[in-house]
């Protein structure tokens, strides 16, 4: 939507809002849309960084920074956002006080009681066309099942000069509010967000009782294409290729690496062991995955198949069928590959509802980048395995 009347329109989830086409900062639609400045990721109305003096917070992401991979999980209605400390220095001493704002927001959210004042948080993402933005939704700090030690964490990163520093990784819930009305936006701008009769109920439920009502969206198709399974950029591809090159001469050794990769995605994996080789040259791993906590927890058995293939050599029906055939009652499977599962195999997996988790090269690359940062750190990790 390229509209001269941006200051009067409602905000609809996934609607695109465009500004001018001058090729400079004046193209930014957010100042006219919401009255905020045309700065970086953190925009605001009111006085920062205190929660009680902020009227509105706008978070904008490019979705293109692989060092800081902001991510929207449409299925669960959560959004991961990285703070604005991108170089070594004090975690909270950033130019726009973004990390200080994040800390204050989550501190207030963890009070688990009604907030007398809390700024609505509006999420936007770049579209790649001029400075147009897509409205992601109305968000609140935290998520169902995440405690105060999990929803805002300080993660470590390392510069090319091997200097370590920290930045925030924040998890938000995108609320089930398909439209933010212009009437509420006007009330927000005057400092009446909570008292406004136009405030959406899911947001008031969270402000008053910390009740999460996420906007969940189930994928039309659970079958991922090749492009959805492989790395989306040459930079990310380097991470998957590094693993492949490390093990391509000894695929058996990849079994242990595959299990460690699976544990990065599924930390609740407990005991595991590599099983004996099979006639077709492959080997399986068996293990248990813990569900629940403490004395009430249960362990569920799983079997894993690992395939160290080049990026263009897909995993077909035969190895997938081999894994499925070895699953006993109440077991699930994990397929880990440095390539991808071909379309026919993926279709059969989904259509027959087999309980198999697929971890492909794209998944591996993104996780290694997020967890270890540089390729050198990944090499050290591989050598330790």
Short mmCIF file of N, CA, C and O in Angstrom, two decimals, residues 8 19 35 84 94 146 148 150 157 175 181-182 185 193 213 338 343 356 365 368-369 374:
data_model
loop_
_atom_site.label_atom_id
_atom_site.label_comp_id
_atom_site.label_asym_id
_atom_site.label_seq_id
_atom_site.Cartn_x
_atom_site.Cartn_y
_atom_site.Cartn_z
N UNK A 8 -3.85 7.90 8.54
CA UNK A 8 -5.26 7.64 8.84
C UNK A 8 -5.67 6.19 8.63
O UNK A 8 -6.81 5.83 8.91
N UNK A 19 6.27 4.26 1.36
CA UNK A 19 6.40 5.70 1.38
C UNK A 19 6.67 6.25 0.00
O UNK A 19 6.21 5.70 -1.00
N UNK A 35 4.15 8.36 13.47
CA UNK A 35 4.69 9.52 14.15
C UNK A 35 6.05 9.30 14.79
O UNK A 35 6.51 10.12 15.58
N UNK A 84 20.56 -4.10 19.92
CA UNK A 84 21.34 -3.20 19.07
C UNK A 84 22.80 -3.06 19.49
O UNK A 84 23.47 -2.11 19.09
N UNK A 94 24.15 1.48 24.37
CA UNK A 94 24.00 1.51 22.92
C UNK A 94 23.43 2.86 22.50
O UNK A 94 22.75 3.53 23.29
N UNK A 146 7.89 -20.02 28.55
CA UNK A 146 9.23 -19.45 28.74
C UNK A 146 9.26 -18.64 30.02
O UNK A 146 8.38 -17.81 30.27
N UNK A 148 11.56 -16.26 33.04
CA UNK A 148 12.39 -15.07 33.03
C UNK A 148 13.83 -15.32 32.65
O UNK A 148 14.55 -14.39 32.28
N UNK A 150 14.65 -17.33 30.18
CA UNK A 150 14.66 -17.83 28.81
C UNK A 150 14.26 -16.81 27.76
O UNK A 150 14.75 -16.84 26.63
N UNK A 157 28.97 -13.25 21.16
CA UNK A 157 29.44 -13.24 19.77
C UNK A 157 30.93 -12.89 19.78
O UNK A 157 31.44 -12.32 20.76
N UNK A 175 0.58 -11.20 19.10
CA UNK A 175 -0.78 -11.46 19.58
C UNK A 175 -1.77 -11.66 18.43
O UNK A 175 -1.58 -11.17 17.31
N UNK A 181 -6.36 -0.82 15.04
CA UNK A 181 -7.18 0.26 14.50
C UNK A 181 -6.48 1.61 14.61
O UNK A 181 -5.69 1.84 15.53
N UNK A 182 -6.80 2.48 13.68
CA UNK A 182 -6.26 3.83 13.73
C UNK A 182 -6.74 4.57 14.97
O UNK A 182 -6.02 5.38 15.56
N UNK A 185 -4.41 3.68 17.68
CA UNK A 185 -3.12 4.34 17.45
C UNK A 185 -3.17 5.78 17.93
O UNK A 185 -2.25 6.27 18.59
N UNK A 193 -3.06 4.29 25.98
CA UNK A 193 -3.12 2.96 25.39
C UNK A 193 -3.99 2.01 26.20
O UNK A 193 -4.85 1.31 25.66
N UNK A 213 -2.05 -14.73 24.04
CA UNK A 213 -2.96 -15.21 23.00
C UNK A 213 -2.26 -15.04 21.67
O UNK A 213 -2.44 -14.04 20.96
N UNK A 338 23.29 -33.23 5.54
CA UNK A 338 23.94 -32.02 5.05
C UNK A 338 23.41 -31.65 3.67
O UNK A 338 23.94 -30.75 3.02
N UNK A 343 11.58 -34.39 -2.91
CA UNK A 343 10.15 -34.06 -2.84
C UNK A 343 9.28 -35.29 -2.64
O UNK A 343 8.37 -35.29 -1.80
N UNK A 356 8.71 -38.36 12.02
CA UNK A 356 10.13 -38.18 11.73
C UNK A 356 10.44 -36.68 11.65
O UNK A 356 9.78 -35.94 10.93
N UNK A 365 22.83 -25.06 8.89
CA UNK A 365 23.61 -23.84 8.68
C UNK A 365 23.12 -22.71 9.58
O UNK A 365 23.92 -22.01 10.22
N UNK A 368 24.06 -23.44 13.33
CA UNK A 368 25.48 -23.27 13.60
C UNK A 368 25.86 -21.80 13.61
O UNK A 368 26.65 -21.35 14.45
N UNK A 369 25.29 -21.03 12.69
CA UNK A 369 25.56 -19.60 12.63
C UNK A 369 25.07 -18.91 13.90
O UNK A 369 25.78 -18.09 14.51
N UNK A 374 31.16 -17.53 14.08
CA UNK A 374 32.10 -17.62 12.96
C UNK A 374 32.34 -19.06 12.52
O UNK A 374 32.13 -20.01 13.28
#
